[in-house]
Amino acid sequence: MSSARPADTERQAPDPPEEDPPGEQRPRQGPHEGPLHPVPDVAGYLSGRWSIERTVHDLWTGTEGRFHGTADFRPDPAGGALLHMEEGELTWDGTAYPASRTLRLRPRPDGGAAIDFADGRPFHDLDLTTGRWTAVHPCAEDRYEGTFTVRSADEWHLEWRVTGPAKRQLLRTVYRRVAD
């Protein structure tokens, strides 16, 4: 389920990053600072093919994995949406695994979108009119907080912080448009 935060709160830039808990150091990856690129139409911006570079950090154990692959945002054959299909390889603890996921992006008239899991369950809203968006998704006892940051017409970043009684993870992804 998506959290229901007022739209005007979600459109603001996120608060500065929280301090790392004692004894826990948050991994750092490349510059995420810099000018934002406002996007008036999320579906139009995301349509097409993107390369993906993702790091996955288990903040309790210090284990790190990497995902390399592609994301395709293409029309859903059922109509009225874009399918967000990721495919690639996750390397975790020295072993490589094939990995994929599918999400559905349902555009709204205001230029934003509702993001659903492949099975139709709601995930979160997405509005990039300011170039940045924060989404929260509660999942059982876990909390997923994602920050979407658009850097240019051809690059955007996504950071998910996952907290819960059995997990503490940080996923950082850079998406770069693949030329046709």
PDB file of C-alpha atoms in Angstrom:
ATOM      1  CA  MET A   1       0.000   0.000   0.000  1.00  0.00           C
ATOM      2  CA  SER A   2       1.132   3.549  -0.640  1.00  0.00           C
ATOM      3  CA  SER A   3       1.299   5.963   2.191  1.00  0.00           C
ATOM      4  CA  ALA A   4      -1.147   8.813   1.997  1.00  0.00           C
ATOM      5  CA  ARG A   5       0.822  12.011   2.506  1.00  0.00           C
ATOM      6  CA  PRO A   6      -0.580  15.338   1.344  1.00  0.00           C
ATOM      7  CA  ALA A   7       0.578  16.104  -2.194  1.00  0.00           C
ATOM      8  CA  ASP A   8       2.056  19.470  -1.210  1.00  0.00           C
ATOM      9  CA  THR A   9       4.231  17.758   1.382  1.00  0.00           C
ATOM     10  CA  GLU A  10       5.447  15.168  -1.125  1.00  0.00           C
ATOM     11  CA  ARG A  11       6.372  17.813  -3.695  1.00  0.00           C
ATOM     12  CA  GLN A  12       8.893  19.449  -1.407  1.00  0.00           C
ATOM     13  CA  ALA A  13      12.535  18.486  -1.483  1.00  0.00           C
ATOM     14  CA  PRO A  14      13.278  15.859   1.170  1.00  0.00           C
ATOM     15  CA  ASP A  15      14.769  16.801   4.494  1.00  0.00           C
ATOM     16  CA  PRO A  16      18.546  16.563   4.782  1.00  0.00           C
ATOM     17  CA  PRO A  17      19.698  12.959   5.184  1.00  0.00           C
ATOM     18  CA  GLU A  18      19.335  11.569   8.677  1.00  0.00           C
ATOM     19  CA  GLU A  19      22.458  10.862  10.659  1.00  0.00           C
ATOM     20  CA  ASP A  20      23.753   7.315  10.582  1.00  0.00           C
ATOM     21  CA  PRO A  21      22.793   5.342  13.706  1.00  0.00           C
ATOM     22  CA  PRO A  22      25.666   4.786  16.160  1.00  0.00           C
ATOM     23  CA  GLY A  23      28.040   2.119  14.888  1.00  0.00           C
ATOM     24  CA  GLU A  24      26.510   2.211  11.406  1.00  0.00           C
ATOM     25  CA  GLN A  25      28.045   4.074   8.530  1.00  0.00           C
ATOM     26  CA  ARG A  26      25.966   4.786   5.459  1.00  0.00           C
ATOM     27  CA  PRO A  27      27.808   3.873   2.245  1.00  0.00           C
ATOM     28  CA  ARG A  28      28.409   6.783  -0.113  1.00  0.00           C
ATOM     29  CA  GLN A  29      28.078   6.725  -3.886  1.00  0.00           C
ATOM     30  CA  GLY A  30      28.865   9.428  -6.400  1.00  0.00           C
ATOM     31  CA  PRO A  31      27.540  12.965  -6.267  1.00  0.00           C
ATOM     32  CA  HIS A  32      23.794  13.251  -5.761  1.00  0.00           C
ATOM     33  CA  GLU A  33      23.996  16.973  -5.299  1.00  0.00           C
ATOM     34  CA  GLY A  34      23.520  19.388  -8.141  1.00  0.00           C
ATOM     35  CA  PRO A  35      20.812  21.049 -10.168  1.00  0.00           C
ATOM     36  CA  LEU A  36      17.462  19.350 -10.596  1.00  0.00           C
ATOM     37  CA  HIS A  37      15.771  18.778 -13.938  1.00  0.00           C
ATOM     38  CA  PRO A  38      11.989  19.361 -13.638  1.00  0.00           C
ATOM     39  CA  VAL A  39       9.822  16.823 -15.490  1.00  0.00           C
ATOM     40  CA  PRO A  40       6.262  17.937 -16.356  1.00  0.00           C
ATOM     41  CA  ASP A  41       5.256  14.498 -17.758  1.00  0.00           C
ATOM     42  CA  VAL A  42       6.648  11.445 -15.938  1.00  0.00           C
ATOM     43  CA  ALA A  43       5.428   8.913 -18.519  1.00  0.00           C
ATOM     44  CA  GLY A  44       6.836  10.904 -21.433  1.00  0.00           C
ATOM     45  CA  TYR A  45      10.185  11.340 -19.682  1.00  0.00           C
ATOM     46  CA  LEU A  46      10.592   7.696 -18.668  1.00  0.00           C
ATOM     47  CA  SER A  47       9.435   6.141 -21.962  1.00  0.00           C
ATOM     48  CA  GLY A  48      12.216   4.197 -23.632  1.00  0.00           C
ATOM     49  CA  ARG A  49      15.242   2.174 -22.548  1.00  0.00           C
ATOM     50  CA  TRP A  50      17.593   2.941 -19.659  1.00  0.00           C
ATOM     51  CA  SER A  51      20.795   1.333 -18.382  1.00  0.00           C
ATOM     52  CA  ILE A  52      20.828   0.547 -14.663  1.00  0.00           C
ATOM     53  CA  GLU A  53      23.722   0.564 -12.194  1.00  0.00           C
ATOM     54  CA  ARG A  54      22.556  -0.274  -8.655  1.00  0.00           C
ATOM     55  CA  THR A  55      24.381  -0.903  -5.400  1.00  0.00           C
ATOM     56  CA  VAL A  56      22.623  -2.789  -2.621  1.00  0.00           C
ATOM     57  CA  HIS A  57      24.020  -2.349   0.883  1.00  0.00           C
ATOM     58  CA  ASP A  58      23.043  -4.406   3.912  1.00  0.00           C
ATOM     59  CA  LEU A  59      23.748  -1.813   6.587  1.00  0.00           C
ATOM     60  CA  TRP A  60      23.751  -4.362   9.427  1.00  0.00           C
ATOM     61  CA  THR A  61      26.238  -6.815   7.960  1.00  0.00           C
ATOM     62  CA  GLY A  62      28.195  -4.513   5.660  1.00  0.00           C
ATOM     63  CA  THR A  63      27.537  -6.849   2.729  1.00  0.00           C
ATOM     64  CA  GLU A  64      27.277  -5.161  -0.651  1.00  0.00           C
ATOM     65  CA  GLY A  65      25.794  -6.321  -3.914  1.00  0.00           C
ATOM     66  CA  ARG A  66      25.563  -4.850  -7.388  1.00  0.00           C
ATOM     67  CA  PHE A  67      22.904  -4.997 -10.056  1.00  0.00           C
ATOM     68  CA  HIS A  68      23.668  -4.193 -13.709  1.00  0.00           C
ATOM     69  CA  GLY A  69      20.950  -4.261 -16.314  1.00  0.00           C
ATOM     70  CA  THR A  70      18.358  -2.351 -18.280  1.00  0.00           C
ATOM     71  CA  ALA A  71      14.925  -0.876 -17.720  1.00  0.00           C
ATOM     72  CA  ASP A  72      12.343  -0.599 -20.462  1.00  0.00           C
ATOM     73  CA  PHE A  73       9.361   1.713 -20.083  1.00  0.00           C
ATOM     74  CA  ARG A  74       6.968   0.704 -22.840  1.00  0.00           C
ATOM     75  CA  PRO A  75       3.224   0.789 -23.450  1.00  0.00           C
ATOM     76  CA  ASP A  76       1.250  -1.822 -21.543  1.00  0.00           C
ATOM     77  CA  PRO A  77      -0.585  -4.042 -24.063  1.00  0.00           C
ATOM     78  CA  ALA A  78      -3.618  -3.856 -21.742  1.00  0.00           C
ATOM     79  CA  GLY A  79      -3.649  -0.068 -22.389  1.00  0.00           C
ATOM     80  CA  GLY A  80      -3.527   3.094 -20.319  1.00  0.00           C
ATOM     81  CA  ALA A  81      -0.166   2.481 -18.657  1.00  0.00           C
ATOM     82  CA  LEU A  82       3.551   1.917 -19.153  1.00  0.00           C
ATOM     83  CA  LEU A  83       5.233  -1.295 -18.111  1.00  0.00           C
ATOM     84  CA  HIS A  84       8.513  -0.720 -16.263  1.00  0.00           C
ATOM     85  CA  MET A  85      10.496  -3.901 -16.903  1.00  0.00           C
ATOM     86  CA  GLU A  86      13.950  -4.362 -15.378  1.00  0.00           C
ATOM     87  CA  GLU A  87      16.272  -7.225 -16.284  1.00  0.00           C
ATOM     88  CA  GLY A  88      19.870  -7.846 -15.397  1.00  0.00           C
ATOM     89  CA  GLU A  89      22.267  -9.560 -13.071  1.00  0.00           C
ATOM     90  CA  LEU A  90      22.605  -9.172  -9.307  1.00  0.00           C
ATOM     91  CA  THR A  91      25.982 -10.091  -7.833  1.00  0.00           C
ATOM     92  CA  TRP A  92      25.713 -10.791  -4.108  1.00  0.00           C
ATOM     93  CA  ASP A  93      28.421 -12.268  -1.926  1.00  0.00           C
ATOM     94  CA  GLY A  94      30.453 -13.248  -4.986  1.00  0.00           C
ATOM     95  CA  THR A  95      27.629 -15.069  -6.769  1.00  0.00           C
ATOM     96  CA  ALA A  96      25.765 -13.716  -9.813  1.00  0.00           C
ATOM     97  CA  TYR A  97      22.011 -14.249 -10.161  1.00  0.00           C
ATOM     98  CA  PRO A  98      19.594 -13.258 -12.929  1.00  0.00           C
ATOM     99  CA  ALA A  99      17.151 -10.658 -11.585  1.00  0.00           C
ATOM    100  CA  SER A 100      14.076  -8.937 -12.952  1.00  0.00           C
ATOM    101  CA  ARG A 101      10.986  -7.045 -11.898  1.00  0.00           C
ATOM    102  CA  THR A 102       7.972  -5.478 -13.519  1.00  0.00           C
ATOM    103  CA  LEU A 103       6.040  -2.435 -12.327  1.00  0.00           C
ATOM    104  CA  ARG A 104       3.141  -0.615 -13.946  1.00  0.00           C
ATOM    105  CA  LEU A 105       3.156   3.176 -14.286  1.00  0.00           C
ATOM    106  CA  ARG A 106      -0.340   4.661 -14.662  1.00  0.00           C
ATOM    107  CA  PRO A 107      -0.085   8.283 -15.904  1.00  0.00           C
ATOM    108  CA  ARG A 108      -2.318  10.969 -14.391  1.00  0.00           C
ATOM    109  CA  PRO A 109      -3.602  14.109 -16.147  1.00  0.00           C
ATOM    110  CA  ASP A 110      -1.387  16.297 -13.894  1.00  0.00           C
ATOM    111  CA  GLY A 111       1.796  14.725 -15.356  1.00  0.00           C
ATOM    112  CA  GLY A 112       2.434  12.476 -12.357  1.00  0.00           C
ATOM    113  CA  ALA A 113       1.742   8.767 -12.126  1.00  0.00           C
ATOM    114  CA  ALA A 114       0.622   5.990  -9.827  1.00  0.00           C
ATOM    115  CA  ILE A 115       3.101   3.114  -9.637  1.00  0.00           C
ATOM    116  CA  ASP A 116       1.730  -0.396  -9.056  1.00  0.00           C
ATOM    117  CA  PHE A 117       3.325  -3.802  -8.648  1.00  0.00           C
ATOM    118  CA  ALA A 118       2.833  -6.192 -11.586  1.00  0.00           C
ATOM    119  CA  ASP A 119      -0.061  -7.868  -9.748  1.00  0.00           C
ATOM    120  CA  GLY A 120      -1.923  -4.548  -9.454  1.00  0.00           C
ATOM    121  CA  ARG A 121      -1.178  -3.739  -5.793  1.00  0.00           C
ATOM    122  CA  PRO A 122      -0.378  -0.044  -5.273  1.00  0.00           C
ATOM    123  CA  PHE A 123       3.278   0.833  -4.649  1.00  0.00           C
ATOM    124  CA  HIS A 124       3.626   4.648  -4.596  1.00  0.00           C
ATOM    125  CA  ASP A 125       2.863   7.886  -6.426  1.00  0.00           C
ATOM    126  CA  LEU A 126       5.441   9.688  -8.563  1.00  0.00           C
ATOM    127  CA  ASP A 127       5.525  13.379  -9.456  1.00  0.00           C
ATOM    128  CA  LEU A 128       8.754  14.824 -10.852  1.00  0.00           C
ATOM    129  CA  THR A 129       7.545  18.356 -11.658  1.00  0.00           C
ATOM    130  CA  THR A 130      10.226  19.762  -9.335  1.00  0.00           C
ATOM    131  CA  GLY A 131      12.842  17.193 -10.382  1.00  0.00           C
ATOM    132  CA  ARG A 132      12.678  15.433  -7.004  1.00  0.00           C
ATOM    133  CA  TRP A 133      10.131  13.220  -5.269  1.00  0.00           C
ATOM    134  CA  THR A 134      10.030  11.247  -2.033  1.00  0.00           C
ATOM    135  CA  ALA A 135       7.763   8.222  -1.755  1.00  0.00           C
ATOM    136  CA  VAL A 136       7.031   6.019   1.241  1.00  0.00           C
ATOM    137  CA  HIS A 137       5.793   2.444   1.014  1.00  0.00           C
ATOM    138  CA  PRO A 138       4.969   0.374   4.103  1.00  0.00           C
ATOM    139  CA  CYS A 139       5.446  -3.354   3.474  1.00  0.00           C
ATOM    140  CA  ALA A 140       4.459  -5.583   6.410  1.00  0.00           C
ATOM    141  CA  GLU A 141       6.811  -4.456   9.196  1.00  0.00           C
ATOM    142  CA  ASP A 142       9.239  -2.778   6.785  1.00  0.00           C
ATOM    143  CA  ARG A 143       9.295   0.821   5.589  1.00  0.00           C
ATOM    144  CA  TYR A 144      10.619   1.734   2.142  1.00  0.00           C
ATOM    145  CA  GLU A 145      11.480   5.387   1.588  1.00  0.00           C
ATOM    146  CA  GLY A 146      12.530   6.306  -1.931  1.00  0.00           C
ATOM    147  CA  THR A 147      13.990   9.544  -3.241  1.00  0.00           C
ATOM    148  CA  PHE A 148      13.789  10.112  -6.997  1.00  0.00           C
ATOM    149  CA  THR A 149      16.136  12.796  -8.355  1.00  0.00           C
ATOM    150  CA  VAL A 150      16.216  13.840 -12.013  1.00  0.00           C
ATOM    151  CA  ARG A 151      19.628  15.189 -13.036  1.00  0.00           C
ATOM    152  CA  SER A 152      19.118  15.692 -16.774  1.00  0.00           C
ATOM    153  CA  ALA A 153      17.007  14.649 -19.741  1.00  0.00           C
ATOM    154  CA  ASP A 154      19.062  11.441 -19.827  1.00  0.00           C
ATOM    155  CA  GLU A 155      19.842  10.601 -16.186  1.00  0.00           C
ATOM    156  CA  TRP A 156      17.920  10.086 -12.961  1.00  0.00           C
ATOM    157  CA  HIS A 157      18.804   8.613  -9.575  1.00  0.00           C
ATOM    158  CA  LEU A 158      16.767   6.569  -7.132  1.00  0.00           C
ATOM    159  CA  GLU A 159      17.689   5.824  -3.539  1.00  0.00           C
ATOM    160  CA  TRP A 160      15.607   3.432  -1.421  1.00  0.00           C
ATOM    161  CA  ARG A 161      16.225   3.192   2.318  1.00  0.00           C
ATOM    162  CA  VAL A 162      14.608   0.090   3.806  1.00  0.00           C
ATOM    163  CA  THR A 163      14.144  -0.234   7.562  1.00  0.00           C
ATOM    164  CA  GLY A 164      12.382  -2.842   9.625  1.00  0.00           C
ATOM    165  CA  PRO A 165      12.917  -5.299  12.441  1.00  0.00           C
ATOM    166  CA  ALA A 166      14.837  -7.717  10.209  1.00  0.00           C
ATOM    167  CA  LYS A 167      16.354  -5.441   7.574  1.00  0.00           C
ATOM    168  CA  ARG A 168      18.285  -2.273   7.112  1.00  0.00           C
ATOM    169  CA  GLN A 169      19.249  -1.701   3.491  1.00  0.00           C
ATOM    170  CA  LEU A 170      20.259   1.105   1.200  1.00  0.00           C
ATOM    171  CA  LEU A 171      19.754   0.738  -2.551  1.00  0.00           C
ATOM    172  CA  ARG A 172      21.227   3.390  -4.832  1.00  0.00           C
ATOM    173  CA  THR A 173      20.487   3.350  -8.546  1.00  0.00           C
ATOM    174  CA  VAL A 174      21.569   5.468 -11.493  1.00  0.00           C
ATOM    175  CA  TYR A 175      19.455   5.239 -14.651  1.00  0.00           C
ATOM    176  CA  ARG A 176      20.950   6.511 -17.922  1.00  0.00           C
ATOM    177  CA  ARG A 177      18.984   6.739 -21.162  1.00  0.00           C
ATOM    178  CA  VAL A 178      20.144   4.329 -23.854  1.00  0.00           C
ATOM    179  CA  ALA A 179      20.310   5.912 -27.310  1.00  0.00           C
ATOM    180  CA  ASP A 180      17.905   4.386 -29.845  1.00  0.00           C
TER     181      ASP A 180
END
